[in-house]
Amino acid sequence: MALIRTLFRGRSTVHCFGVEAYAGSKGGEELFALLERCRPRVVLMESFAAPDAEVFTGGQIPYGSQLNKAGLPRAWTMIEDAKFQNLWSCEAVGVLSALRIGAELRLADRYHAVSFDRLIAKRSLDEIRTNVVSATESLAQQLEGRRATAIAQNALCSAGFERLHWSSKWYQRPRTRRCPFFPELWSERHAVMANVTKRAADEEEDSHIALVVGTEHVDHVASLLDDEGDIAHLLSAPDDTAPFEVQVEKRCVLAALLGATRAFPQDLVLPAPDNLVPEAAEVVRSVYPKYHRAIAGRLSQAGMKSVYGSVEEVISSHQQTVHGLSQLYELCDQLGDPLKQAVTS
């Protein structure tokens, strides 16, 4: 059952909906039902996919103008089917459901690249190393604790009972446990999401507002809806005054953590090797492998399988288990083109 918090801001009603797995379909049926029942004027999303669109924090996400005009109404009809909902990520179901009821879709979060740029610029190399070591060790201890619990519980289960697959459950949302070590990925983002939600609620009086974010964020954002702080300083990163080689090494340390855990796409921190200038590529080749080996080795010892040893392997490892936001464009194009429909039907 999805986590839903319903709160009031003035004369507006705010529904905070928790997405349990960013790359999974779980919760899609409940999100569809919530939007159909409450019919919010604005739906705020943590994530978006809008090619070539300039989207700002709190600004409109132009799905309505970008998705195929002929195919979109057909998608609205298909989204009623639970089987169809289960083939798409919860967020994708939310986008189609919001467009179906005429709600305006807006970005609730800031860009992840801004969060990581702030994290890197505000810390020295030693500070980043220390933070990454702490995050890695905390994750390893969590894994070891879950494994010990699973082994103990499995030993007590009689034949025929479902066994606990602790490792597969962990991979549903691996990013959750590491964000609290970095305020830039955690409390700062909560302040941003809460501010955007408050503004929407104040602008749309006597109406419903829906906020669709990861389950781990819901209670934190809800607790900030009465705060009136300014967030302008949180929407950009300060200049990193460290020497160039140190800046690159800081990014390698953090990229190694992301690569070993698959918590966020690594290219948010470190571009693909082909996109690096020669001076940066030389630093990456020199230092990235040692950081990745150290982090992956500790996590492997704790029970996490990390099979990626290079930057290239990590970049190619992020795969959706269901259709995601970016595939909405292909869906609507196919539904809007009779020839494509004939081929795929």
Short mmCIF file of C-alpha atoms in Angstrom, two decimals:
data_model
loop_
_atom_site.label_atom_id
_atom_site.label_comp_id
_atom_site.label_asym_id
_atom_site.label_seq_id
_atom_site.Cartn_x
_atom_site.Cartn_y
_atom_site.Cartn_z
CA MET A 1 0.00 0.00 0.00
CA ALA A 2 1.44 3.38 -1.05
CA LEU A 3 2.36 6.01 1.52
CA ILE A 4 -0.03 8.98 1.16
CA ARG A 5 -0.07 12.01 3.45
CA THR A 6 -2.94 14.46 3.11
CA LEU A 7 -2.34 17.91 4.58
CA PHE A 8 -3.89 21.35 4.41
CA ARG A 9 -2.27 24.61 3.40
CA GLY A 10 -4.72 27.48 3.77
CA ARG A 11 -7.78 26.45 1.79
CA SER A 12 -5.86 24.00 -0.38
CA THR A 13 -5.47 20.26 0.15
CA VAL A 14 -2.05 18.75 -0.46
CA HIS A 15 -1.66 15.01 -1.17
CA CYS A 16 1.91 13.76 -0.74
CA PHE A 17 2.24 10.45 -2.61
CA GLY A 18 5.23 8.19 -2.01
CA VAL A 19 6.77 6.30 -4.93
CA GLU A 20 8.26 3.11 -3.52
CA ALA A 21 10.48 2.14 -6.47
CA TYR A 22 11.56 4.71 -9.05
CA ALA A 23 12.04 2.05 -11.71
CA GLY A 24 9.06 -0.09 -10.69
CA SER A 25 5.32 -0.12 -11.27
CA LYS A 26 4.28 -0.58 -7.64
CA GLY A 27 1.85 2.14 -6.57
CA GLY A 28 0.73 3.04 -10.09
CA GLU A 29 -2.84 1.84 -9.56
CA GLU A 30 -3.11 3.81 -6.31
CA LEU A 31 -1.69 6.97 -7.88
CA PHE A 32 -4.11 6.69 -10.80
CA ALA A 33 -7.02 6.27 -8.35
CA LEU A 34 -5.89 9.23 -6.22
CA LEU A 35 -5.64 11.60 -9.17
CA GLU A 36 -8.96 10.44 -10.62
CA ARG A 37 -10.70 10.89 -7.26
CA CYS A 38 -9.18 14.21 -6.13
CA ARG A 39 -8.53 15.75 -9.56
CA PRO A 40 -5.75 18.12 -8.47
CA ARG A 41 -5.08 21.26 -10.48
CA VAL A 42 -1.33 20.81 -10.11
CA VAL A 43 0.76 17.62 -9.90
CA LEU A 44 4.33 18.15 -8.71
CA MET A 45 6.89 15.55 -9.79
CA GLU A 46 10.32 14.70 -8.42
CA SER A 47 11.49 13.45 -11.84
CA PHE A 48 10.79 14.35 -15.46
CA ALA A 49 11.81 13.54 -19.01
CA ALA A 50 11.20 16.35 -21.49
CA PRO A 51 13.76 16.41 -24.33
CA ASP A 52 14.98 19.85 -25.38
CA ALA A 53 12.69 21.58 -22.86
CA GLU A 54 14.00 24.13 -20.38
CA VAL A 55 12.36 23.17 -17.10
CA PHE A 56 12.94 25.11 -13.91
CA THR A 57 12.34 24.15 -10.30
CA GLY A 58 8.65 24.85 -9.70
CA GLY A 59 8.11 25.37 -13.41
CA GLN A 60 5.84 23.56 -15.86
CA ILE A 61 6.92 20.29 -17.46
CA PRO A 62 5.63 20.52 -21.06
CA TYR A 63 4.46 16.95 -21.59
CA GLY A 64 1.14 18.16 -22.99
CA SER A 65 2.78 20.09 -25.82
CA GLN A 66 5.52 17.55 -26.52
CA LEU A 67 3.63 14.24 -26.56
CA ASN A 68 1.94 13.22 -29.81
CA LYS A 69 -1.45 14.96 -29.90
CA ALA A 70 -3.17 12.07 -31.68
CA GLY A 71 -1.64 9.34 -29.54
CA LEU A 72 -2.06 10.94 -26.13
CA PRO A 73 -5.87 10.49 -25.89
CA ARG A 74 -5.40 6.81 -26.76
CA ALA A 75 -2.87 6.51 -23.96
CA TRP A 76 -5.40 8.08 -21.57
CA THR A 77 -7.81 5.29 -22.40
CA MET A 78 -5.19 2.59 -21.97
CA ILE A 79 -4.09 3.91 -18.57
CA GLU A 80 -7.44 2.81 -17.13
CA ASP A 81 -6.34 -0.82 -17.51
CA ALA A 82 -4.51 -2.23 -14.46
CA LYS A 83 -2.49 -4.54 -16.71
CA PHE A 84 -1.23 -1.54 -18.67
CA GLN A 85 -0.41 0.31 -15.43
CA ASN A 86 1.74 -2.61 -14.29
CA LEU A 87 3.90 -2.31 -17.42
CA TRP A 88 4.83 1.29 -16.64
CA SER A 89 6.68 3.00 -13.81
CA CYS A 90 4.55 4.62 -11.14
CA GLU A 91 5.81 8.05 -12.22
CA ALA A 92 4.86 7.42 -15.87
CA VAL A 93 1.37 6.38 -14.78
CA GLY A 94 1.22 9.60 -12.76
CA VAL A 95 2.11 11.73 -15.78
CA LEU A 96 -0.53 10.17 -18.03
CA SER A 97 -3.12 10.30 -15.25
CA ALA A 98 -2.38 13.98 -14.58
CA LEU A 99 -2.65 14.92 -18.25
CA ARG A 100 -5.88 12.92 -18.52
CA ILE A 101 -7.58 15.09 -15.86
CA GLY A 102 -6.14 18.35 -17.18
CA ALA A 103 -3.72 18.95 -14.30
CA GLU A 104 -0.61 21.06 -14.77
CA LEU A 105 2.61 19.12 -14.25
CA ARG A 106 5.45 20.95 -12.51
CA LEU A 107 8.95 20.05 -11.32
CA ALA A 108 9.08 19.80 -7.51
CA ASP A 109 12.80 19.14 -7.14
CA ARG A 110 15.98 20.79 -8.34
CA TYR A 111 18.23 19.08 -10.87
CA HIS A 112 20.34 16.30 -9.38
CA ALA A 113 23.38 17.79 -11.13
CA VAL A 114 22.95 20.94 -9.02
CA SER A 115 22.79 18.87 -5.84
CA PHE A 116 25.98 17.00 -6.71
CA ASP A 117 27.77 20.17 -7.85
CA ARG A 118 26.93 21.78 -4.50
CA LEU A 119 28.10 18.70 -2.63
CA ILE A 120 31.46 18.65 -4.43
CA ALA A 121 32.14 22.40 -4.41
CA LYS A 122 31.47 22.78 -0.67
CA ARG A 123 33.89 20.02 0.40
CA SER A 124 37.61 19.44 0.26
CA LEU A 125 38.96 16.19 -1.16
CA ASP A 126 39.57 14.86 2.35
CA GLU A 127 36.02 15.75 3.41
CA ILE A 128 34.53 13.95 0.43
CA ARG A 129 36.69 10.90 1.11
CA THR A 130 35.55 10.88 4.75
CA ASN A 131 31.88 11.25 3.80
CA VAL A 132 32.10 8.48 1.22
CA VAL A 133 33.83 6.15 3.67
CA SER A 134 31.09 6.83 6.25
CA ALA A 135 28.32 6.27 3.69
CA THR A 136 29.94 3.06 2.44
CA GLU A 137 30.42 1.68 5.95
CA SER A 138 26.86 2.56 6.96
CA LEU A 139 25.49 0.80 3.88
CA ALA A 140 27.70 -2.23 4.52
CA GLN A 141 26.47 -2.47 8.10
CA GLN A 142 22.87 -2.19 6.92
CA LEU A 143 23.45 -5.00 4.45
CA GLU A 144 25.13 -7.17 7.05
CA GLY A 145 22.31 -6.55 9.52
CA ARG A 146 19.66 -7.43 6.96
CA ARG A 147 21.53 -10.55 5.93
CA ALA A 148 21.87 -11.69 9.54
CA THR A 149 18.16 -11.09 10.14
CA ALA A 150 17.21 -12.95 6.97
CA ILE A 151 19.42 -15.92 7.86
CA ALA A 152 17.94 -16.11 11.34
CA GLN A 153 14.37 -15.84 10.10
CA ASN A 154 14.91 -18.32 7.28
CA ALA A 155 16.28 -20.81 9.78
CA LEU A 156 12.95 -20.62 11.62
CA CYS A 157 10.76 -20.93 8.55
CA SER A 158 9.24 -24.32 8.02
CA ALA A 159 9.28 -25.91 4.58
CA GLY A 160 6.84 -24.28 2.18
CA PHE A 161 7.15 -20.75 3.62
CA GLU A 162 8.47 -18.00 1.39
CA ARG A 163 12.14 -17.29 2.05
CA LEU A 164 13.38 -13.74 2.57
CA HIS A 165 15.28 -12.36 -0.39
CA TRP A 166 17.00 -9.54 1.47
CA SER A 167 19.40 -8.51 -1.29
CA SER A 168 16.76 -8.14 -4.00
CA LYS A 169 14.59 -6.01 -1.72
CA TRP A 170 17.55 -3.74 -1.04
CA TYR A 171 18.07 -3.03 -4.72
CA GLN A 172 14.56 -1.62 -5.14
CA ARG A 173 15.61 1.77 -3.76
CA PRO A 174 19.35 1.72 -3.01
CA ARG A 175 19.70 5.50 -2.88
CA THR A 176 17.62 5.90 0.28
CA ARG A 177 20.27 4.99 2.84
CA ARG A 178 23.05 7.19 1.50
CA CYS A 179 21.30 10.53 1.08
CA PRO A 180 21.25 11.49 4.80
CA PHE A 181 25.07 11.59 4.77
CA PHE A 182 24.90 14.39 2.23
CA PRO A 183 22.53 17.29 3.08
CA GLU A 184 22.72 18.36 -0.57
CA LEU A 185 20.94 15.15 -1.56
CA TRP A 186 18.62 15.08 1.42
CA SER A 187 17.56 17.99 3.64
CA GLU A 188 18.31 20.67 1.03
CA ARG A 189 16.11 18.90 -1.48
CA HIS A 190 13.34 18.53 1.08
CA ALA A 191 13.41 22.29 1.62
CA VAL A 192 13.16 22.84 -2.14
CA MET A 193 10.27 20.38 -2.57
CA ALA A 194 8.37 21.87 0.37
CA ASN A 195 8.81 25.41 -0.95
CA VAL A 196 7.55 24.46 -4.41
CA THR A 197 4.57 22.66 -2.88
CA LYS A 198 3.69 25.66 -0.68
CA ARG A 199 3.83 28.03 -3.64
CA ALA A 200 1.55 25.80 -5.69
CA ALA A 201 -0.93 25.46 -2.83
CA ASP A 202 -0.97 29.23 -2.25
CA GLU A 203 -1.47 29.95 -5.95
CA GLU A 204 -4.27 27.39 -6.39
CA GLU A 205 -6.66 28.24 -3.55
CA ASP A 206 -9.64 25.99 -2.82
CA SER A 207 -8.10 23.16 -4.83
CA HIS A 208 -6.15 19.94 -4.53
CA ILE A 209 -2.39 19.69 -5.12
CA ALA A 210 -0.53 16.37 -5.55
CA LEU A 211 3.17 15.88 -4.81
CA VAL A 212 4.71 12.68 -6.24
CA VAL A 213 8.11 11.90 -4.70
CA GLY A 214 10.03 8.94 -3.33
CA THR A 215 8.50 7.38 -0.22
CA GLU A 216 11.60 8.29 1.79
CA HIS A 217 10.95 12.00 1.18
CA VAL A 218 7.25 12.24 2.05
CA ASP A 219 7.36 12.76 5.82
CA HIS A 220 10.36 15.10 5.63
CA VAL A 221 8.67 17.34 3.05
CA ALA A 222 5.35 17.25 4.89
CA SER A 223 7.05 18.46 8.10
CA LEU A 224 8.35 21.56 6.29
CA LEU A 225 5.12 22.78 4.69
CA ASP A 226 4.61 25.41 7.41
CA ASP A 227 8.15 26.80 7.15
CA GLU A 228 8.56 30.05 5.24
CA GLY A 229 12.28 29.99 4.47
CA ASP A 230 13.78 31.18 1.18
CA ILE A 231 15.40 28.64 -1.16
CA ALA A 232 17.03 30.89 -3.77
CA HIS A 233 20.51 30.03 -2.49
CA LEU A 234 19.74 26.31 -2.87
CA LEU A 235 19.11 26.46 -6.60
CA SER A 236 22.70 26.93 -7.76
CA ALA A 237 26.16 25.66 -6.84
CA PRO A 238 29.02 27.82 -5.54
CA ASP A 239 32.29 27.93 -7.49
CA ASP A 240 34.73 25.15 -6.69
CA THR A 241 38.02 26.88 -5.90
CA ALA A 242 40.11 23.68 -5.71
CA PRO A 243 42.79 23.04 -8.38
CA PHE A 244 41.54 21.32 -11.51
CA GLU A 245 43.10 17.93 -10.73
CA VAL A 246 41.60 17.98 -7.23
CA GLN A 247 38.16 18.86 -8.60
CA VAL A 248 38.35 15.85 -10.93
CA GLU A 249 39.53 13.54 -8.14
CA LYS A 250 36.67 14.67 -5.90
CA ARG A 251 34.28 13.70 -8.66
CA CYS A 252 36.02 10.34 -9.05
CA VAL A 253 35.53 9.54 -5.36
CA LEU A 254 31.83 10.28 -5.51
CA ALA A 255 31.42 8.61 -8.90
CA ALA A 256 33.00 5.45 -7.50
CA LEU A 257 30.36 5.36 -4.76
CA LEU A 258 27.56 5.84 -7.27
CA GLY A 259 29.08 3.26 -9.60
CA ALA A 260 29.48 0.62 -6.90
CA THR A 261 26.00 1.12 -5.47
CA ARG A 262 24.06 2.21 -8.57
CA ALA A 263 22.34 4.76 -6.35
CA PHE A 264 22.25 7.51 -9.01
CA PRO A 265 23.50 7.56 -12.61
CA GLN A 266 27.23 8.13 -12.45
CA ASP A 267 27.26 10.69 -15.25
CA LEU A 268 25.59 13.18 -12.91
CA VAL A 269 29.05 13.52 -11.35
CA LEU A 270 31.51 12.34 -13.97
CA PRO A 271 30.96 12.44 -17.75
CA ALA A 272 31.59 9.37 -19.87
CA PRO A 273 35.27 8.92 -20.76
CA ASP A 274 34.72 9.98 -24.37
CA ASN A 275 33.37 13.33 -23.16
CA LEU A 276 36.30 14.18 -20.90
CA VAL A 277 39.10 16.55 -21.85
CA PRO A 278 42.47 14.75 -21.97
CA GLU A 279 43.71 16.27 -18.70
CA ALA A 280 40.59 15.05 -16.83
CA ALA A 281 40.67 11.62 -18.51
CA GLU A 282 44.23 11.11 -17.30
CA VAL A 283 43.22 11.82 -13.68
CA VAL A 284 40.19 9.51 -13.97
CA ARG A 285 42.29 6.64 -15.31
CA SER A 286 44.74 7.11 -12.47
CA VAL A 287 42.45 7.37 -9.44
CA TYR A 288 38.95 6.06 -10.24
CA PRO A 289 39.82 2.33 -10.21
CA LYS A 290 41.35 2.42 -6.72
CA TYR A 291 38.35 4.20 -5.22
CA HIS A 292 35.91 1.87 -6.94
CA ARG A 293 37.81 -1.23 -5.81
CA ALA A 294 37.85 -0.07 -2.20
CA ILE A 295 34.13 0.76 -2.08
CA ALA A 296 32.98 -2.26 -4.09
CA GLY A 297 35.25 -4.53 -2.04
CA ARG A 298 33.69 -3.43 1.27
CA LEU A 299 30.16 -3.75 -0.08
CA SER A 300 30.91 -7.13 -1.63
CA GLN A 301 32.21 -8.27 1.75
CA ALA A 302 28.87 -7.20 3.23
CA GLY A 303 26.92 -9.09 0.59
CA MET A 304 26.22 -6.61 -2.21
CA LYS A 305 27.12 -7.81 -5.67
CA SER A 306 28.97 -5.12 -7.60
CA VAL A 307 30.28 -6.42 -10.88
CA TYR A 308 31.32 -3.18 -12.55
CA GLY A 309 35.00 -2.41 -12.66
CA SER A 310 35.14 0.47 -15.11
CA VAL A 311 33.37 3.75 -15.81
CA GLU A 312 31.99 2.39 -19.08
CA GLU A 313 30.44 -0.70 -17.45
CA VAL A 314 28.72 1.38 -14.80
CA ILE A 315 27.21 3.79 -17.32
CA SER A 316 25.66 0.93 -19.28
CA SER A 317 24.25 -0.78 -16.17
CA HIS A 318 21.25 1.46 -15.45
CA GLN A 319 18.19 -0.27 -16.88
CA GLN A 320 14.50 0.15 -16.21
CA THR A 321 12.54 -2.94 -15.20
CA VAL A 322 9.37 -1.34 -16.61
CA HIS A 323 8.65 1.37 -19.16
CA GLY A 324 9.68 4.76 -17.82
CA LEU A 325 9.00 8.46 -18.36
CA SER A 326 11.20 8.80 -21.44
CA GLN A 327 9.28 6.03 -23.21
CA LEU A 328 6.00 7.93 -23.03
CA TYR A 329 7.05 9.74 -26.21
CA GLU A 330 7.49 6.51 -28.15
CA LEU A 331 4.19 5.19 -26.84
CA CYS A 332 2.22 8.26 -27.93
CA ASP A 333 3.99 8.35 -31.30
CA GLN A 334 3.05 4.74 -31.95
CA LEU A 335 -0.54 5.26 -30.83
CA GLY A 336 -0.82 8.36 -33.00
CA ASP A 337 0.52 6.69 -36.15
CA PRO A 338 -1.93 4.20 -37.74
CA LEU A 339 0.90 2.46 -39.63
CA LYS A 340 2.96 1.94 -36.48
CA GLN A 341 -0.13 0.71 -34.66
CA ALA A 342 -0.74 -1.85 -37.39
CA VAL A 343 2.83 -3.12 -37.14
CA THR A 344 2.79 -3.40 -33.32
CA SER A 345 -0.73 -4.82 -32.98
#
